[in-house]
mmCIF file of C-alpha atoms in Angstrom:
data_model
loop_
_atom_site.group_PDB
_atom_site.id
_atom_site.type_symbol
_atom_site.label_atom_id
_atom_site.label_comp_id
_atom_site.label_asym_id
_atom_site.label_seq_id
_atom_site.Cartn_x
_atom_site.Cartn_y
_atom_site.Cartn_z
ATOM 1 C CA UNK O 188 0.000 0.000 0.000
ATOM 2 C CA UNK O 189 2.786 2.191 0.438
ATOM 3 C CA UNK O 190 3.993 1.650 -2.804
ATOM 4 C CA UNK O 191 0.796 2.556 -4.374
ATOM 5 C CA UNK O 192 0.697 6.227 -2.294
ATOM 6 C CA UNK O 193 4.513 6.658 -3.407
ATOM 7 C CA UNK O 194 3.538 6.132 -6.993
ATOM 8 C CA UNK O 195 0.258 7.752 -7.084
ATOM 9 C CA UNK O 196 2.169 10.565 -5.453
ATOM 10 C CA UNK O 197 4.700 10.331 -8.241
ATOM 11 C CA UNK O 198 2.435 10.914 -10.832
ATOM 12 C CA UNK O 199 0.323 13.922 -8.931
ATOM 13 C CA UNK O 200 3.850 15.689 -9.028
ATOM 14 C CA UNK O 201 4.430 14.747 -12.626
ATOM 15 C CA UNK O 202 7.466 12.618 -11.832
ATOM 16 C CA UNK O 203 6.352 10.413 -14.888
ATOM 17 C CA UNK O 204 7.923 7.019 -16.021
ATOM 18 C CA UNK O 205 7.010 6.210 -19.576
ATOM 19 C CA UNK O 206 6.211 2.689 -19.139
ATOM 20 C CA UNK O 207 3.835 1.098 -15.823
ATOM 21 C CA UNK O 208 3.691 -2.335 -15.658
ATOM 22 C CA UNK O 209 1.517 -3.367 -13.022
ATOM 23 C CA UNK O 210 1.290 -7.027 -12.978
ATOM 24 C CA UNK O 211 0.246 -9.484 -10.639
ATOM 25 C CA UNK O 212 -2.713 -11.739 -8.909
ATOM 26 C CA UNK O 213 -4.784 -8.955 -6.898
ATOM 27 C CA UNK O 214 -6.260 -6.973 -9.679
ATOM 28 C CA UNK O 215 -7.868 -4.294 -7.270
ATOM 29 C CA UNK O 216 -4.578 -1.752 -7.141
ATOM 30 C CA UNK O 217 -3.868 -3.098 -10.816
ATOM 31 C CA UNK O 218 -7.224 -0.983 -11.345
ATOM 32 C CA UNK O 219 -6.481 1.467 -8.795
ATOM 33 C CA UNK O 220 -3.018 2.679 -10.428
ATOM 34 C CA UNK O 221 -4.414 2.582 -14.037
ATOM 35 C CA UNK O 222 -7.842 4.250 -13.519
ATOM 36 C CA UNK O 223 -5.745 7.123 -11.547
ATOM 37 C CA UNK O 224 -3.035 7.637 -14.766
ATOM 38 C CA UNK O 225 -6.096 7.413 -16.909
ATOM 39 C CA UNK O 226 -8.167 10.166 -14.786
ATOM 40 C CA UNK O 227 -5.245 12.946 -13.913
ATOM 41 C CA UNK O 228 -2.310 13.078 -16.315
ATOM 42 C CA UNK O 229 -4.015 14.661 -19.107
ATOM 43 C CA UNK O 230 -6.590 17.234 -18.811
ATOM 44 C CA UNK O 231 -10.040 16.836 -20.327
ATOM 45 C CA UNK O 232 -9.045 18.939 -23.504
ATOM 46 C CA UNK O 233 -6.165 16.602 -24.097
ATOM 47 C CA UNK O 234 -7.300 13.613 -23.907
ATOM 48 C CA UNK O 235 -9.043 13.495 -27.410
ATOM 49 C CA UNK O 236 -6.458 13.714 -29.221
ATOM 50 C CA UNK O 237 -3.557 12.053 -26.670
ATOM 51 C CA UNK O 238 -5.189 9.186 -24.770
ATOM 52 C CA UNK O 239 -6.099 5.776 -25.640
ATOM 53 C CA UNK O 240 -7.212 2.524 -24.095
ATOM 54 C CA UNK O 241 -5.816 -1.156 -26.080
ATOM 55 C CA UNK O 242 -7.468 -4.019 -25.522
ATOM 56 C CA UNK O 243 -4.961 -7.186 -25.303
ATOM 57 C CA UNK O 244 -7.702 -9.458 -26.771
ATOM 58 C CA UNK O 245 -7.843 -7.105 -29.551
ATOM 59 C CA UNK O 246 -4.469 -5.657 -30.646
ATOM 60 C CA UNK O 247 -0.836 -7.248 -30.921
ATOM 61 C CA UNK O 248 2.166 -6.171 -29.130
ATOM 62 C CA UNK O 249 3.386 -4.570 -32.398
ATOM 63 C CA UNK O 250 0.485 -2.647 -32.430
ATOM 64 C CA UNK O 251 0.999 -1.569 -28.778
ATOM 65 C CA UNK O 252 4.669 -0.248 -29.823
ATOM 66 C CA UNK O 253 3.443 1.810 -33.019
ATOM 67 C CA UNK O 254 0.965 3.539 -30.698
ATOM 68 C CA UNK O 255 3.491 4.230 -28.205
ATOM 69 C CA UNK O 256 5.667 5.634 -30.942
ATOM 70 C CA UNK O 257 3.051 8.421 -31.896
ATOM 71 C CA UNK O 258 3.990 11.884 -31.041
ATOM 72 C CA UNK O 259 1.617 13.693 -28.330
ATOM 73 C CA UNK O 260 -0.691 16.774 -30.162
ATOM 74 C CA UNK O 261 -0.852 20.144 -28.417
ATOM 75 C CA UNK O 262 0.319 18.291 -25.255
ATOM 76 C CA UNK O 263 3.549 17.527 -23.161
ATOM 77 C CA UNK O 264 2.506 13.290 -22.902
ATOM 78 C CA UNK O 265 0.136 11.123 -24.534
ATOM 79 C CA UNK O 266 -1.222 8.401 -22.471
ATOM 80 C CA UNK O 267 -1.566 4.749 -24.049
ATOM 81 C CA UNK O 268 -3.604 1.961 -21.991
ATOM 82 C CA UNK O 269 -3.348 -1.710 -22.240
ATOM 83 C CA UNK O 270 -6.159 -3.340 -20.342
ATOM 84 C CA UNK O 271 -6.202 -6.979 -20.090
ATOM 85 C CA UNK O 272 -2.064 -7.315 -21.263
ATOM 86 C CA UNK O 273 -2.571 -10.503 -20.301
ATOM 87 C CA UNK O 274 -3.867 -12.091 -23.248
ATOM 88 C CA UNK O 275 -0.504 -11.303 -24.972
ATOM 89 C CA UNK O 276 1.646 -13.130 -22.438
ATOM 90 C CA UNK O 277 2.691 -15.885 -25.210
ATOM 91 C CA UNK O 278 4.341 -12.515 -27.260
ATOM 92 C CA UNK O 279 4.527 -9.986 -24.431
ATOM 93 C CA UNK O 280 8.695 -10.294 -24.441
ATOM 94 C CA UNK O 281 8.638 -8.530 -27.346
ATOM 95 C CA UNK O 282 7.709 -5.747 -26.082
ATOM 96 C CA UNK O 283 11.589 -5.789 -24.456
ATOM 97 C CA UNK O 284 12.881 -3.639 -27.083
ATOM 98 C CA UNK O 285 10.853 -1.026 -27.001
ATOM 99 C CA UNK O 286 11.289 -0.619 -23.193
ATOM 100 C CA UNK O 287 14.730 -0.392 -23.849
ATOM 101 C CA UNK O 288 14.436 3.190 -25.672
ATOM 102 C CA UNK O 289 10.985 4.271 -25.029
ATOM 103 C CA UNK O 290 9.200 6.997 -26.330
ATOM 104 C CA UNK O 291 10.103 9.724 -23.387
ATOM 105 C CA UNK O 292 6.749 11.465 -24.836
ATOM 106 C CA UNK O 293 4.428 8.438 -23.974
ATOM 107 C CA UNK O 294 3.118 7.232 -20.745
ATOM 108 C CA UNK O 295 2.400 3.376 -21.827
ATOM 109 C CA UNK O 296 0.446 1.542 -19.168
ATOM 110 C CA UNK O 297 -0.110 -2.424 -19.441
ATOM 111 C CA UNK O 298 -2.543 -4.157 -17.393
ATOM 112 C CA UNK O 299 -1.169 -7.527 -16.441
ATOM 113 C CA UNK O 300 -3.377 -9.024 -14.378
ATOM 114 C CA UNK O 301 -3.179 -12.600 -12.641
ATOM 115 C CA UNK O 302 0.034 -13.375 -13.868
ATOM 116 C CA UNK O 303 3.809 -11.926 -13.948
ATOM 117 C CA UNK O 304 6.752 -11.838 -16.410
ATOM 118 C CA UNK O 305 9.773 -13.506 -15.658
ATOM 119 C CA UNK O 306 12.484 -11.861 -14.022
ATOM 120 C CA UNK O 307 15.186 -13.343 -15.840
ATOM 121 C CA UNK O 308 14.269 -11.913 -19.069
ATOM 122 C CA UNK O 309 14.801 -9.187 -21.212
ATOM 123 C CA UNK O 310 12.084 -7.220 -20.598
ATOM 124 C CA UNK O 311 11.545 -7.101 -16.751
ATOM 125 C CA UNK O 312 15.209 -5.738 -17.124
ATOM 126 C CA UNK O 313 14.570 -2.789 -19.710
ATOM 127 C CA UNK O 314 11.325 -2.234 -17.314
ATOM 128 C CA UNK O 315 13.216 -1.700 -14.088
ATOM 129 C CA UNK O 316 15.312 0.718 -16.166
ATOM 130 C CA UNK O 317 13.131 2.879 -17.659
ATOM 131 C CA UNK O 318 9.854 2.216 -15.990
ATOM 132 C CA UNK O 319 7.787 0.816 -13.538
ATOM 133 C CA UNK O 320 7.577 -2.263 -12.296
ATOM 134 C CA UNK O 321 4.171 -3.037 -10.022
ATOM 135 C CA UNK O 322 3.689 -6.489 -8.782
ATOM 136 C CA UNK O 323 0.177 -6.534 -7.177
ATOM 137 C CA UNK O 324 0.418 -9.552 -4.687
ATOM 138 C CA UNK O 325 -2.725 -11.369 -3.167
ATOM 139 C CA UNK O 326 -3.510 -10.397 0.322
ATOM 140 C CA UNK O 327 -3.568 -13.501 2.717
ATOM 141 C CA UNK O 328 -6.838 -14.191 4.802
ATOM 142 C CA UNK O 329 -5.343 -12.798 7.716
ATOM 143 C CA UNK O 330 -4.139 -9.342 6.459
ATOM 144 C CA UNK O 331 -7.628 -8.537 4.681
ATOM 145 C CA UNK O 332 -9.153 -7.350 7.982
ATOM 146 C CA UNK O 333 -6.493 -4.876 8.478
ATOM 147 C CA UNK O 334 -6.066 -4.016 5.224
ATOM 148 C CA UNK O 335 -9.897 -2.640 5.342
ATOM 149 C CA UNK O 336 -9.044 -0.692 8.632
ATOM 150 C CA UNK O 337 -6.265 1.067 6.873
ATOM 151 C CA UNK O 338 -8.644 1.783 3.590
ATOM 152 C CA UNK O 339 -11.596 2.987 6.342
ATOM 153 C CA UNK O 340 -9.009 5.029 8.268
ATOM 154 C CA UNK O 341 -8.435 8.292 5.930
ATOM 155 C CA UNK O 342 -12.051 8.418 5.092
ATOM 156 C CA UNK O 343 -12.876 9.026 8.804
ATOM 157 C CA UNK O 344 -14.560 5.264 9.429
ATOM 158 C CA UNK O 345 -13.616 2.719 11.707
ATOM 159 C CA UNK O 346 -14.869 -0.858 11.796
ATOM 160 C CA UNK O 347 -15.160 -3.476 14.366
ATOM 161 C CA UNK O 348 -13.105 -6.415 14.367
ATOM 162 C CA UNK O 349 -15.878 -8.804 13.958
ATOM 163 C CA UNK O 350 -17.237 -6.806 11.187
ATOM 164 C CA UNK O 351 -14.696 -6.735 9.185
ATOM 165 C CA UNK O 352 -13.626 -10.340 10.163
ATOM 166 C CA UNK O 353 -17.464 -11.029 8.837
ATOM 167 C CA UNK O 354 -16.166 -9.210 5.514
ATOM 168 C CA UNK O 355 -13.708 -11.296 4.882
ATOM 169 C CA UNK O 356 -15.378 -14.627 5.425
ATOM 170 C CA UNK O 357 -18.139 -13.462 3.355
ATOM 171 C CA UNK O 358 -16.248 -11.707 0.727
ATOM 172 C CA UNK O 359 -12.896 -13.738 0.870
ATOM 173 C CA UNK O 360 -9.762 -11.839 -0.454
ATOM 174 C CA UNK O 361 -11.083 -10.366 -3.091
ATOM 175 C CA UNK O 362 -10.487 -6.359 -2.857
ATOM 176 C CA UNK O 363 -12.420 -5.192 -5.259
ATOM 177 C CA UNK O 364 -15.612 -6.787 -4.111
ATOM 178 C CA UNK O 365 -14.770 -5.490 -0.664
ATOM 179 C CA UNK O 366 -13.740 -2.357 -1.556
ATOM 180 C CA UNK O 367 -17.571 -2.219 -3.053
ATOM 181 C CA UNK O 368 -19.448 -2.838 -0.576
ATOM 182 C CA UNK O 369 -17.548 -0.384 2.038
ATOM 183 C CA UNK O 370 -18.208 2.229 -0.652
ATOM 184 C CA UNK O 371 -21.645 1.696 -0.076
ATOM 185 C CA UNK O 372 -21.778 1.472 3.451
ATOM 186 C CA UNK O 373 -20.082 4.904 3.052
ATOM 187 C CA UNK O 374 -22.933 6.377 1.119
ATOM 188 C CA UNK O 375 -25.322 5.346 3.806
ATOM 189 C CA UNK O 376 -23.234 5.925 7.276
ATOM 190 C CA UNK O 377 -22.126 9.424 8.022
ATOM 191 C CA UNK O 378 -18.629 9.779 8.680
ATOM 192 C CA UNK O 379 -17.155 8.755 12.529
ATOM 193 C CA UNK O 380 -19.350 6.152 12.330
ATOM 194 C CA UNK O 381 -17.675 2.850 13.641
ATOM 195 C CA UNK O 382 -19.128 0.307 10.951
ATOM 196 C CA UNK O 383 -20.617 -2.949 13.500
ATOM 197 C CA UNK O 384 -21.870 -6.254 12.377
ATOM 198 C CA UNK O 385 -25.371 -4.815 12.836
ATOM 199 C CA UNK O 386 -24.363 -2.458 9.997
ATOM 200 C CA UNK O 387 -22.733 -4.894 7.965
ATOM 201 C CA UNK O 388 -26.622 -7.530 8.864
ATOM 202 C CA UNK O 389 -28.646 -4.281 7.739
ATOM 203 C CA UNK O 390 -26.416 -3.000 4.848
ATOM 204 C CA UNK O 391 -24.979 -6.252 2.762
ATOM 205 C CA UNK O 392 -27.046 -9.127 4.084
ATOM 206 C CA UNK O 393 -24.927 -11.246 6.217
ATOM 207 C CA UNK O 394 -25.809 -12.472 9.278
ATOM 208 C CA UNK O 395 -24.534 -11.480 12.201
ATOM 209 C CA UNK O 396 -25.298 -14.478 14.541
ATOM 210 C CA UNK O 397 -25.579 -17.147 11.472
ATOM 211 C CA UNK O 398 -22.105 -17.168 9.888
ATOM 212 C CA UNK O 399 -18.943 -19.472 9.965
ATOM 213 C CA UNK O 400 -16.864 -16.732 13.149
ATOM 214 C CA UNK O 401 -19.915 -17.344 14.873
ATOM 215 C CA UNK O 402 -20.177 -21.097 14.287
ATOM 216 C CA UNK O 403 -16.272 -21.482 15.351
ATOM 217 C CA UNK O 404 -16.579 -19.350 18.368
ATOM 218 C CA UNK O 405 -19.589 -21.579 19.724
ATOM 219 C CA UNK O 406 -17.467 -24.862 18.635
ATOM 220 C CA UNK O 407 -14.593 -23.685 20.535
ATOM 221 C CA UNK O 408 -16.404 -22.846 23.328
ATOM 222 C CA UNK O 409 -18.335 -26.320 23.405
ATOM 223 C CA UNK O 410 -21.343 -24.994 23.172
ATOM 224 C CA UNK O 411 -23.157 -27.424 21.478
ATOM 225 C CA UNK O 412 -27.023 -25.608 21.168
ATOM 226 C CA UNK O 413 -25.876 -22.372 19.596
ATOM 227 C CA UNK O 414 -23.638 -24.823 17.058
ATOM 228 C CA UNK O 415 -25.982 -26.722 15.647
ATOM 229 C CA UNK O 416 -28.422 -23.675 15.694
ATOM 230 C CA UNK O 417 -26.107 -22.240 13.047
ATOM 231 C CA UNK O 418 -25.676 -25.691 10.842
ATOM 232 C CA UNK O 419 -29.306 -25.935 11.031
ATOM 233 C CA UNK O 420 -29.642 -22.347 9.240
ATOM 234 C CA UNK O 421 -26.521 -23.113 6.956
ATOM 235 C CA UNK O 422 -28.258 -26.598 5.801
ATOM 236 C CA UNK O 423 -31.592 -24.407 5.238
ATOM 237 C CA UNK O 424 -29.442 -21.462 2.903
ATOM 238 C CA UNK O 425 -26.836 -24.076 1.365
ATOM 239 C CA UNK O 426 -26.282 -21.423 -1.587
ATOM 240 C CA UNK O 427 -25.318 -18.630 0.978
ATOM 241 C CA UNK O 428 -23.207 -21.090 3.534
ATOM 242 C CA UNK O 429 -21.402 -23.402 0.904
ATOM 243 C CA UNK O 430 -19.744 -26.518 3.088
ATOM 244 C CA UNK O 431 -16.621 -26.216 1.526
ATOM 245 C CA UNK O 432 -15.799 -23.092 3.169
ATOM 246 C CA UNK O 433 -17.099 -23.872 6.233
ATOM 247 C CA UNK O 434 -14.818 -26.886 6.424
ATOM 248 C CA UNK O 435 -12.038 -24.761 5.041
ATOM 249 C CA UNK O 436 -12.700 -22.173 7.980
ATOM 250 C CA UNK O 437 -12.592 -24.909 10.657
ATOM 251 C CA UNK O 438 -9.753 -26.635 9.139
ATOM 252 C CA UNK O 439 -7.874 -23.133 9.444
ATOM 253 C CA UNK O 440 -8.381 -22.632 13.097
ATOM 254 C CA UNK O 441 -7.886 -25.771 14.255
ATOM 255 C CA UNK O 442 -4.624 -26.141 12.705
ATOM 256 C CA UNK O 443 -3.965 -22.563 14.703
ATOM 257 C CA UNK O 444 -4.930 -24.682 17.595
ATOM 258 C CA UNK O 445 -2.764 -26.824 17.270
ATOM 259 C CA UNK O 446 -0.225 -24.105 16.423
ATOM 260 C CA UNK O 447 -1.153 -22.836 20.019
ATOM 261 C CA UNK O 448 -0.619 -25.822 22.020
ATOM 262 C CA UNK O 449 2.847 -25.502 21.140
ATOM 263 C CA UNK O 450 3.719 -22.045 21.681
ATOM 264 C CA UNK O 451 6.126 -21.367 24.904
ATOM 265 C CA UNK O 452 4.512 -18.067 25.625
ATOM 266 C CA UNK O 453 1.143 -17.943 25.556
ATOM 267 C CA UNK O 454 0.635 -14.207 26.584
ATOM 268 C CA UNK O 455 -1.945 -12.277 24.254
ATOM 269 C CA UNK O 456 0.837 -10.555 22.307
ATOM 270 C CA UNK O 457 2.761 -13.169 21.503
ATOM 271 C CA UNK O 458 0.037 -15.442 20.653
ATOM 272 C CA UNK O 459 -1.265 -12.726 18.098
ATOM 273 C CA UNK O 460 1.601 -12.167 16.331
ATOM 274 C CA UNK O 461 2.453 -16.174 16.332
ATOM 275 C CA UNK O 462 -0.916 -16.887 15.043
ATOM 276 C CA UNK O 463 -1.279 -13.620 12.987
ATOM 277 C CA UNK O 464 -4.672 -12.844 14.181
ATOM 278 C CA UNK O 465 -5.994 -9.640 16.008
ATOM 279 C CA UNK O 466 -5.698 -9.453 19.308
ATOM 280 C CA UNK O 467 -9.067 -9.260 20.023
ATOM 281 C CA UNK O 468 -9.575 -12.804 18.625
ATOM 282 C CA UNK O 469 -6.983 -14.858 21.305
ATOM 283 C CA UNK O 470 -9.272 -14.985 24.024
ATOM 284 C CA UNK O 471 -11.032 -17.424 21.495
ATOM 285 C CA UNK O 472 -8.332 -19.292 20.649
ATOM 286 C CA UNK O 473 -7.343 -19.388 24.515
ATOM 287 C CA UNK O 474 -11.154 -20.988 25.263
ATOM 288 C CA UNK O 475 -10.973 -23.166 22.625
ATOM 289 C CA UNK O 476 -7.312 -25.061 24.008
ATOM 290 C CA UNK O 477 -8.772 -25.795 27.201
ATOM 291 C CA UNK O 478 -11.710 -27.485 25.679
ATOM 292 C CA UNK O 479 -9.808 -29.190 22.879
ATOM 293 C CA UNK O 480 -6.353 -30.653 24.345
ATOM 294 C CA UNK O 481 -3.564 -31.048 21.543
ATOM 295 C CA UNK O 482 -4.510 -34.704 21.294
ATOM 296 C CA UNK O 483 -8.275 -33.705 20.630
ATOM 297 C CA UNK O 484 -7.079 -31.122 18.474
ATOM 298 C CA UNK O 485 -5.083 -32.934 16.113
ATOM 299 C CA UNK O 486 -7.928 -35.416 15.501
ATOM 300 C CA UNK O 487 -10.408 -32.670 14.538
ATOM 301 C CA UNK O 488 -8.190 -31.987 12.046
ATOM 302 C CA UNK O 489 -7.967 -35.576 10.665
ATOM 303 C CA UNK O 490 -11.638 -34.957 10.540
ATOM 304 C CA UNK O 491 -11.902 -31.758 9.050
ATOM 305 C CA UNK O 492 -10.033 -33.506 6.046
ATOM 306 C CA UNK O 493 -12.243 -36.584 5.792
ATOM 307 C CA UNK O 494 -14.406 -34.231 5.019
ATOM 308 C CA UNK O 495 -13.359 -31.468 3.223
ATOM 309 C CA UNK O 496 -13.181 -34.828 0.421
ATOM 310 C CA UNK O 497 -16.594 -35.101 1.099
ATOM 311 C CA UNK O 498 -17.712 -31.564 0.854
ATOM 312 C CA UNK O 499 -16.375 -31.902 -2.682
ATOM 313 C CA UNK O 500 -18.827 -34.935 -3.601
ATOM 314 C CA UNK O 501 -15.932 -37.569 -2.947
ATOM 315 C CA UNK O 502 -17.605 -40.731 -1.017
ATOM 316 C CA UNK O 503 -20.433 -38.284 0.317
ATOM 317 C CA UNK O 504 -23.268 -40.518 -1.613
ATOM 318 C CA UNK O 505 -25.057 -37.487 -2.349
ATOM 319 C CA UNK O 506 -25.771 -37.315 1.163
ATOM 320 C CA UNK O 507 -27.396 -33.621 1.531
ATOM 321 C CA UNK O 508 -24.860 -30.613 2.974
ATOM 322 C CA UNK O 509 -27.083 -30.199 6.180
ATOM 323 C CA UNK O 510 -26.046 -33.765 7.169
ATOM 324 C CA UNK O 511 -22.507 -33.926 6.526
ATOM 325 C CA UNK O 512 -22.360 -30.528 8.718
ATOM 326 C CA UNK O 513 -24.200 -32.339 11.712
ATOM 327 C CA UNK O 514 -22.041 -35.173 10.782
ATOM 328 C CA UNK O 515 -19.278 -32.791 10.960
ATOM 329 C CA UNK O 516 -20.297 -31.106 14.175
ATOM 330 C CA UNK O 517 -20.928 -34.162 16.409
ATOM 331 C CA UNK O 518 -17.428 -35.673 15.233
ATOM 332 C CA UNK O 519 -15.947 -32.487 16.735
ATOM 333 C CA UNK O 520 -18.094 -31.830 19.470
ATOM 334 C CA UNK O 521 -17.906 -35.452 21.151
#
């Protein structure tokens, strides 16, 4: 994230490279960069005649390079835009030798998305240079929550840990779809406003009782009613509450469990940064090794993988989802 201030801050100040090449698996600052070169460095007038946005589908990377070439018209830059680069990735090397003497006139933005270019070659090389190099990595699980405090922060919002832990399980990694729905809770909360899981209930439609935290907070507290409360409502919305991520969530914490048991210091701090959870989380995690000792633990586990198969339709006999959880719970639970 600091990267992406430096180099948005970069361009505000017209310190301008004349190739980006943002390139990686999270496609949300991919976006971000692009949309931001595409929006500010030209003004309206000049844009006619000095911007334009490539398709990768559509053109060739020789046709990328004699649009780069073109001089700008009544204008300092022109701006060229390759959205979706990736669909040239069998010919994008070839692009190497025109990164070695670009066009000093031409800002030349390529959109790689999901993949990379190898850094042994030619062109990452001429790129490093004379350009940009942007490698948008995917966030894990764990650093989504925070990563939605520090988007909330400088808009004056502040969120909950359970909410946004209720984010990510709904929304997984994805940043762009998370980014959309805080926009909208934006539009509807006034600003100071600490975003809750009521908000988050009222506003995008999860549940705030009925959802996979909840479900492994009452498991690893052993409390059995308020469990299979929850897999009753998940086997009556299947769509919303698929069983392969509820087996993947429970598979994830108990292996943290297990994790736990054999940590040395077991003071909130250091379990936190051991586990890489918020702090406000270990008193779970704390509760949950007294009721599941590391012998307990590591046979949930062996569990949790018997049937993460079957989740997938492997040996389940098209037994219905609502089953296998009960199945599921009552293995763990006894």
């Amino acid at each position: 994230m600091d990267e992406v201030k430096q180099l948005v801050s970069d361009i505000k100040n017209k310190k301008l490279k004349p190739i980006y090449f943002l390139m990686g698996e999270e496609p949300y600052y991919i976006d971000k960069i692009s949309d931001f070169i595409e929006n500010n460095v030209l003004t309206e007038e000049e844009r006619g005649f000095n911007q334009m946005v490539l398709y990768g589908r559509d053109v060739t990377v020789e046709d990328v390079v004699s649009n780069a070439k073109r001089f700008p018209m009544m204008a300092e830059h022109q701006v060229v835009i390759v959205k979706e680069a990736q669909d040239l990735s069998r010919t994008i090397e070839k692009l190497a030798a025109y990164a070695d003497n670009p066009q000093l006139t031409t800002v030349l933005v390529i959109n790689y998305k999901y993949k990379k270019i190898d850094k042994r070659k030619a062109l990452y090389k001429a790129l490093k240079k004379k350009g940009v190099v942007f490698e948008s990595k995917k966030l894990y699980e764990n650093q989504v929550a925070d990563w939605i405090r520090r988007v909330l922060s400088p808009k004056g919002y502040a969120i909950t840990p359970k909410a946004a832990q209720m984010l990510v399980e709904f929304l997984g990694t994805d940043l762009s779809k998370i980014n959309n729905e805080l926009e909208k809770l934006q539009i509807i909360l006034p600003k100071e406003t600490q975003i809750s899981p009521e908000h988050i209930e009222e506003n995008i439609g999860i549940s705030k009782d009925f959802n996979n935290f909840e479900l492994r907070k009452a498991i690893g507290e052993k409390n059995a009613v308020k469990a299979y409360r929850i897999i009753n409502y998940f086997a009556e919305n299947p769509k919303d509450n698929p069983m392969v991520v509820t087996v993947s969530l429970l598979f994830n914490f108990f292996s943290q469990l297990l994790q736990f048991h054999g940590l040395k210091d077991k003071s909130p701090r250091s379990v936190a940064s051991a586990l890489k959870i918020n702090p406000y989380f270990v008193n779970e995690y704390i509760t949950a090794a007294r009721n599941y000792p590391m012998r307990k633990v590591s046979a949930v586990v062996a569990t949790l993988r018997k049937f993460d198969v079957k989740s997938k339709g492997v040996d389940a006999n098209a037994v219905p989802q609502g089953d296998l959880l009960k199945e599921l719970l009552s293995s763990i639970l006894n």
